[in-house]
DNA sequence: TGCCCATAGATCCTGTAGGATCCATGAATA
DNA sequence: TATTCATGGATCCTACAGGATCTATGGGCA
């Protein structure tokens, strides 16, 4: 665990990876990019989120406020606020006056329900996102290329009989999710994106549960490619089916390894 | 605004209405009902949520931590934690190192998107909830009866040319939402309920925005009755259509009054 | 004169330290 | 064996100090 640190000028700085819910907007004209104003508790939130998603704490283990504060080098108050913020992710459970614990693992049934919920949201999103504007389509292609690149890293490590490191696996999953996010961002309904992001911590936890298997990188990338082609073709129904097929396969892969 | 108070024994007690997300379980054998363990910040959360849903603060107004703490008779820390908890509802916006503000009002477009998102979730939920078990059906009928009763109060007040009080309106809306919650609870996918509850604060705010009009109580109750009948008949498609029709009407009524 | 910038004060958010309260564990007793 | 009670540890809240932001006032410049 790394300590959250303050810069020499008193500003907050953390070298942890940023929250996965940060909006990318990679090709915005760099003129008016709003500087993010962050308090200490935001860095603490990222650190604990990373801790949970990396699976470095066992489900059911208690998360002591004081212990986390000591490890991160801050006082308990910002840790408490970060934990409050973490409650709605479902990654931790709270018992008032008793403390926080790491949420119990997902059962096979819950995993199935989770993917079903994603299917409901994302099929509806694809329906609203097609036809897609040219600039959005470029964004989607860029996201897919990045995903392919991240998949290459994974496959290359595996080819050398190395267990893919967590950072590589994380990069792959982040790129995977970014692809879906682009579609959700352009579906014409901002609530669908919010709902999907509400689910995303659980989805990431599910993947972490699967033991870094990533045995079907090629297949997953091919399915994403199908979705991309279908959206580019402007055919609503074909795009919906491609998304549905992909998520059905995701469910099958998830359940196969549980 | 009422002060959050501690009892003589130090226990927390608040006379504010409970959170709308509390699960009912009305007919549990009264032996081992688990007592809810609540910290002070939970009461503060309820108080501020009520403040926001009742519309007693204008959109865009700043929510001062210290001022709220003074009004509620507590120190700033539990207020800050309640505000953190309130962030994910979308009812307040946060700027780090600057403070919280009441979220801006929903535009017509956002209202439409919100109801669309509800439609996506709830139509899928009805599909999974039919056929419904007998005990669940009884629960649904009870919820509907309570809704009718609450509607009667509203209509009776209006018949006397009284503006329905906030508590009466709130009771009506709570019963309305409870009806939908029963369906979502028995759809076989707990994430659908969580997603709908994620949207519910915005839905309640939307209604509060409509200026306590409640001009179509009878029509809304009739639509709920149709949904109930369709679910009881065990006909999936008919139930889905009833729900879709209801939410289309909700959208029309919402947009008509904006 | 009019506009822009700098500065001082007030206000508020943020984080720390410390004490009060509550829960869980284990020993003592009937 | 079951119950009671004391002890340790953690949570939770309060009070206080530090830092950032905002507003108003005054000086500099065109």
GROMACS .gro file of C-alpha atoms in nm, chain B residues 3-243:
model
  241
  261UNK     CA    1  -3.296   1.918   1.525
  262UNK     CA    2  -3.157   1.567   1.527
  263UNK     CA    3  -3.167   1.463   1.888
  264UNK     CA    4  -3.011   1.207   2.110
  265UNK     CA    5  -3.218   1.032   2.373
  266UNK     CA    6  -3.144   1.046   2.742
  267UNK     CA    7  -2.954   0.719   2.717
  268UNK     CA    8  -2.737   0.854   2.442
  269UNK     CA    9  -2.915   0.659   2.171
  270UNK     CA   10  -2.996   0.835   1.852
  271UNK     CA   11  -3.357   0.917   1.788
  272UNK     CA   12  -3.510   1.127   1.516
  273UNK     CA   13  -3.869   1.206   1.442
  274UNK     CA   14  -3.808   1.271   1.076
  275UNK     CA   15  -3.967   1.033   0.833
  276UNK     CA   16  -3.753   0.733   0.760
  277UNK     CA   17  -3.557   0.688   0.445
  278UNK     CA   18  -3.765   0.575   0.153
  279UNK     CA   19  -3.525   0.295   0.082
  280UNK     CA   20  -3.605   0.112   0.403
  281UNK     CA   21  -3.733  -0.235   0.326
  282UNK     CA   22  -4.075  -0.305   0.463
  283UNK     CA   23  -4.119  -0.670   0.554
  284UNK     CA   24  -4.456  -0.588   0.705
  285UNK     CA   25  -4.568  -0.932   0.808
  286UNK     CA   26  -4.263  -1.078   0.977
  287UNK     CA   27  -4.322  -1.258   1.307
  288UNK     CA   28  -4.258  -0.981   1.554
  289UNK     CA   29  -4.018  -1.185   1.763
  290UNK     CA   30  -3.675  -1.119   1.627
  291UNK     CA   31  -3.716  -0.805   1.425
  292UNK     CA   32  -3.359  -0.677   1.394
  293UNK     CA   33  -3.324  -0.336   1.550
  294UNK     CA   34  -3.160  -0.091   1.318
  295UNK     CA   35  -2.828   0.031   1.446
  296UNK     CA   36  -2.800   0.394   1.350
  297UNK     CA   37  -2.525   0.647   1.399
  298UNK     CA   38  -2.583   1.019   1.421
  299UNK     CA   39  -2.490   1.073   1.060
  300UNK     CA   40  -2.777   0.849   0.948
  301UNK     CA   41  -3.025   1.082   1.114
  302UNK     CA   42  -2.852   1.380   0.962
  303UNK     CA   43  -2.873   1.212   0.621
  304UNK     CA   44  -3.246   1.162   0.657
  305UNK     CA   45  -3.296   1.521   0.768
  306UNK     CA   46  -3.108   1.670   0.475
  307UNK     CA   47  -3.271   1.430   0.229
  308UNK     CA   48  -3.610   1.539   0.354
  309UNK     CA   49  -3.501   1.899   0.322
  310UNK     CA   50  -3.410   1.843  -0.041
  311UNK     CA   51  -3.709   1.633  -0.141
  312UNK     CA   52  -3.954   1.873   0.020
  313UNK     CA   53  -3.810   2.145  -0.199
  314UNK     CA   54  -3.738   2.374   0.092
  315UNK     CA   55  -3.409   2.480  -0.064
  316UNK     CA   56  -3.376   2.637  -0.405
  317UNK     CA   57  -3.171   2.471  -0.679
  318UNK     CA   58  -2.828   2.625  -0.698
  319UNK     CA   59  -2.832   2.743  -0.338
  320UNK     CA   60  -2.520   2.663  -0.143
  321UNK     CA   61  -2.541   2.412   0.140
  322UNK     CA   62  -2.304   2.528   0.411
  323UNK     CA   63  -2.170   2.252   0.628
  324UNK     CA   64  -2.142   2.470   0.936
  325UNK     CA   65  -2.486   2.625   0.888
  326UNK     CA   66  -2.649   2.283   0.855
  327UNK     CA   67  -2.458   2.163   1.159
  328UNK     CA   68  -2.581   2.456   1.365
  329UNK     CA   69  -2.941   2.413   1.249
  330UNK     CA   70  -2.936   2.041   1.325
  331UNK     CA   71  -2.757   2.086   1.656
  332UNK     CA   72  -2.458   1.866   1.573
  333UNK     CA   73  -2.096   1.920   1.485
  334UNK     CA   74  -1.985   1.956   1.123
  335UNK     CA   75  -1.830   1.610   1.089
  336UNK     CA   76  -2.148   1.399   1.072
  337UNK     CA   77  -2.294   1.659   0.838
  338UNK     CA   78  -1.998   1.620   0.607
  339UNK     CA   79  -2.036   1.244   0.604
  340UNK     CA   80  -2.405   1.278   0.527
  341UNK     CA   81  -2.320   1.508   0.239
  342UNK     CA   82  -2.074   1.254   0.102
  343UNK     CA   83  -2.351   0.997   0.118
  344UNK     CA   84  -2.581   1.242  -0.059
  345UNK     CA   85  -2.344   1.292  -0.351
  346UNK     CA   86  -2.440   0.976  -0.532
  347UNK     CA   87  -2.808   1.068  -0.529
  348UNK     CA   88  -2.744   1.353  -0.768
  349UNK     CA   89  -2.943   1.585  -0.545
  350UNK     CA   90  -2.635   1.788  -0.456
  351UNK     CA   91  -2.322   1.880  -0.645
  352UNK     CA   92  -1.981   1.898  -0.485
  353UNK     CA   93  -1.681   2.114  -0.563
  354UNK     CA   94  -1.384   2.009  -0.356
  355UNK     CA   95  -1.254   2.280  -0.125
  356UNK     CA   96  -1.553   2.495  -0.216
  357UNK     CA   97  -1.861   2.323  -0.087
  358UNK     CA   98  -2.193   2.172  -0.184
  359UNK     CA   99  -2.482   2.322  -0.378
  360UNK     CA  100  -2.833   2.205  -0.445
  361UNK     CA  101  -2.837   2.041  -0.787
  362UNK     CA  102  -2.980   2.245  -1.076
  363UNK     CA  103  -3.338   2.167  -1.178
  364UNK     CA  104  -3.416   1.896  -1.430
  365UNK     CA  105  -3.464   2.017  -1.784
  366UNK     CA  106  -3.748   1.878  -1.992
  367UNK     CA  107  -3.498   1.668  -2.181
  368UNK     CA  108  -3.356   1.522  -1.862
  369UNK     CA  109  -3.704   1.444  -1.736
  370UNK     CA  110  -3.776   1.254  -2.053
  371UNK     CA  111  -3.450   1.062  -2.027
  372UNK     CA  112  -3.521   0.982  -1.666
  373UNK     CA  113  -3.858   0.828  -1.742
  374UNK     CA  114  -3.708   0.642  -2.036
  375UNK     CA  115  -3.447   0.490  -1.808
  376UNK     CA  116  -3.718   0.388  -1.564
  377UNK     CA  117  -3.910   0.230  -1.849
  378UNK     CA  118  -3.613   0.023  -1.955
  379UNK     CA  119  -3.560  -0.106  -1.602
  380UNK     CA  120  -3.918  -0.161  -1.499
  381UNK     CA  121  -4.041  -0.325  -1.817
  382UNK     CA  122  -3.756  -0.572  -1.782
  383UNK     CA  123  -3.850  -0.621  -1.418
  384UNK     CA  124  -4.214  -0.696  -1.499
  385UNK     CA  125  -4.100  -0.948  -1.755
  386UNK     CA  126  -3.908  -1.129  -1.485
  387UNK     CA  127  -4.175  -1.091  -1.220
  388UNK     CA  128  -4.453  -1.268  -1.410
  389UNK     CA  129  -4.575  -1.521  -1.313
  390UNK     CA  130  -4.569  -1.394  -0.958
  391UNK     CA  131  -4.599  -1.605  -0.646
  392UNK     CA  132  -4.918  -1.580  -0.440
  393UNK     CA  133  -4.749  -1.420  -0.143
  394UNK     CA  134  -4.583  -1.161  -0.364
  395UNK     CA  135  -4.915  -1.093  -0.533
  396UNK     CA  136  -5.072  -1.030  -0.193
  397UNK     CA  137  -4.792  -0.789  -0.115
  398UNK     CA  138  -4.852  -0.609  -0.442
  399UNK     CA  139  -5.225  -0.584  -0.375
  400UNK     CA  140  -5.158  -0.445  -0.029
  401UNK     CA  141  -4.925  -0.185  -0.174
  402UNK     CA  142  -5.185  -0.089  -0.429
  403UNK     CA  143  -5.453  -0.056  -0.163
  404UNK     CA  144  -5.229   0.169   0.039
  405UNK     CA  145  -5.168   0.376  -0.270
  406UNK     CA  146  -5.542   0.409  -0.330
  407UNK     CA  147  -5.588   0.513   0.030
  408UNK     CA  148  -5.319   0.777   0.004
  409UNK     CA  149  -5.481   0.898  -0.316
  410UNK     CA  150  -5.810   0.930  -0.132
  411UNK     CA  151  -5.651   1.163   0.120
  412UNK     CA  152  -5.520   1.381  -0.158
  413UNK     CA  153  -5.853   1.391  -0.340
  414UNK     CA  154  -6.043   1.462  -0.020
  415UNK     CA  155  -5.822   1.756   0.065
  416UNK     CA  156  -5.860   1.891  -0.285
  417UNK     CA  157  -6.237   1.849  -0.267
  418UNK     CA  158  -6.232   2.084   0.031
  419UNK     CA  159  -6.029   2.327  -0.178
  420UNK     CA  160  -5.732   2.274   0.050
  421UNK     CA  161  -5.387   2.262  -0.098
  422UNK     CA  162  -5.267   1.913  -0.007
  423UNK     CA  163  -5.002   1.937   0.260
  424UNK     CA  164  -4.652   1.818   0.194
  425UNK     CA  165  -4.691   1.525   0.428
  426UNK     CA  166  -5.000   1.406   0.242
  427UNK     CA  167  -4.832   1.447  -0.095
  428UNK     CA  168  -4.524   1.274   0.031
  429UNK     CA  169  -4.731   0.984   0.157
  430UNK     CA  170  -4.892   0.950  -0.183
  431UNK     CA  171  -4.561   0.948  -0.367
  432UNK     CA  172  -4.409   0.703  -0.122
  433UNK     CA  173  -4.700   0.463  -0.173
  434UNK     CA  174  -4.669   0.505  -0.549
  435UNK     CA  175  -4.303   0.416  -0.535
  436UNK     CA  176  -4.368   0.126  -0.297
  437UNK     CA  177  -4.592  -0.032  -0.559
  438UNK     CA  178  -4.314  -0.023  -0.815
  439UNK     CA  179  -4.068  -0.150  -0.556
  440UNK     CA  180  -4.272  -0.463  -0.492
  441UNK     CA  181  -4.253  -0.555  -0.859
  442UNK     CA  182  -3.883  -0.482  -0.874
  443UNK     CA  183  -3.823  -0.688  -0.560
  444UNK     CA  184  -3.973  -0.998  -0.715
  445UNK     CA  185  -3.825  -0.986  -1.062
  446UNK     CA  186  -3.550  -1.233  -0.982
  447UNK     CA  187  -3.270  -0.981  -1.028
  448UNK     CA  188  -3.169  -0.778  -0.727
  449UNK     CA  189  -2.961  -0.541  -0.936
  450UNK     CA  190  -3.269  -0.409  -1.114
  451UNK     CA  191  -3.406  -0.299  -0.777
  452UNK     CA  192  -3.076  -0.136  -0.687
  453UNK     CA  193  -3.064   0.047  -1.018
  454UNK     CA  194  -3.419   0.172  -0.980
  455UNK     CA  195  -3.346   0.290  -0.628
  456UNK     CA  196  -3.045   0.471  -0.762
  457UNK     CA  197  -3.280   0.670  -0.983
  458UNK     CA  198  -3.550   0.719  -0.723
  459UNK     CA  199  -3.416   1.038  -0.561
  460UNK     CA  200  -3.421   1.209  -0.897
  461UNK     CA  201  -3.771   1.080  -0.962
  462UNK     CA  202  -3.892   1.218  -0.631
  463UNK     CA  203  -3.725   1.548  -0.707
  464UNK     CA  204  -3.893   1.558  -1.045
  465UNK     CA  205  -4.228   1.517  -0.879
  466UNK     CA  206  -4.158   1.785  -0.624
  467UNK     CA  207  -4.073   2.004  -0.919
  468UNK     CA  208  -4.417   1.955  -1.065
  469UNK     CA  209  -4.560   2.178  -0.800
  470UNK     CA  210  -4.776   1.934  -0.607
  471UNK     CA  211  -5.011   1.928  -0.899
  472UNK     CA  212  -5.130   1.569  -0.864
  473UNK     CA  213  -5.407   1.645  -1.109
  474UNK     CA  214  -5.433   1.291  -1.236
  475UNK     CA  215  -5.452   1.081  -0.927
  476UNK     CA  216  -5.740   0.875  -1.061
  477UNK     CA  217  -5.569   0.807  -1.389
  478UNK     CA  218  -5.245   0.705  -1.225
  479UNK     CA  219  -5.428   0.472  -0.989
  480UNK     CA  220  -5.617   0.321  -1.279
  481UNK     CA  221  -5.291   0.254  -1.461
  482UNK     CA  222  -5.151   0.084  -1.154
  483UNK     CA  223  -5.469  -0.121  -1.135
  484UNK     CA  224  -5.416  -0.233  -1.493
  485UNK     CA  225  -5.062  -0.338  -1.411
  486UNK     CA  226  -5.184  -0.531  -1.109
  487UNK     CA  227  -5.454  -0.710  -1.309
  488UNK     CA  228  -5.215  -0.796  -1.586
  489UNK     CA  229  -4.961  -0.939  -1.344
  490UNK     CA  230  -5.232  -1.137  -1.167
  491UNK     CA  231  -5.344  -1.282  -1.499
  492UNK     CA  232  -4.996  -1.422  -1.551
  493UNK     CA  233  -4.975  -1.284  -1.901
  494UNK     CA  234  -4.621  -1.157  -1.952
  495UNK     CA  235  -4.681  -0.953  -2.259
  496UNK     CA  236  -4.991  -0.788  -2.122
  497UNK     CA  237  -4.807  -0.694  -1.802
  498UNK     CA  238  -4.518  -0.547  -1.995
  499UNK     CA  239  -4.753  -0.340  -2.204
  500UNK     CA  240  -4.938  -0.216  -1.898
  501UNK     CA  241  -4.614  -0.102  -1.741
   0.00000   0.00000   0.00000
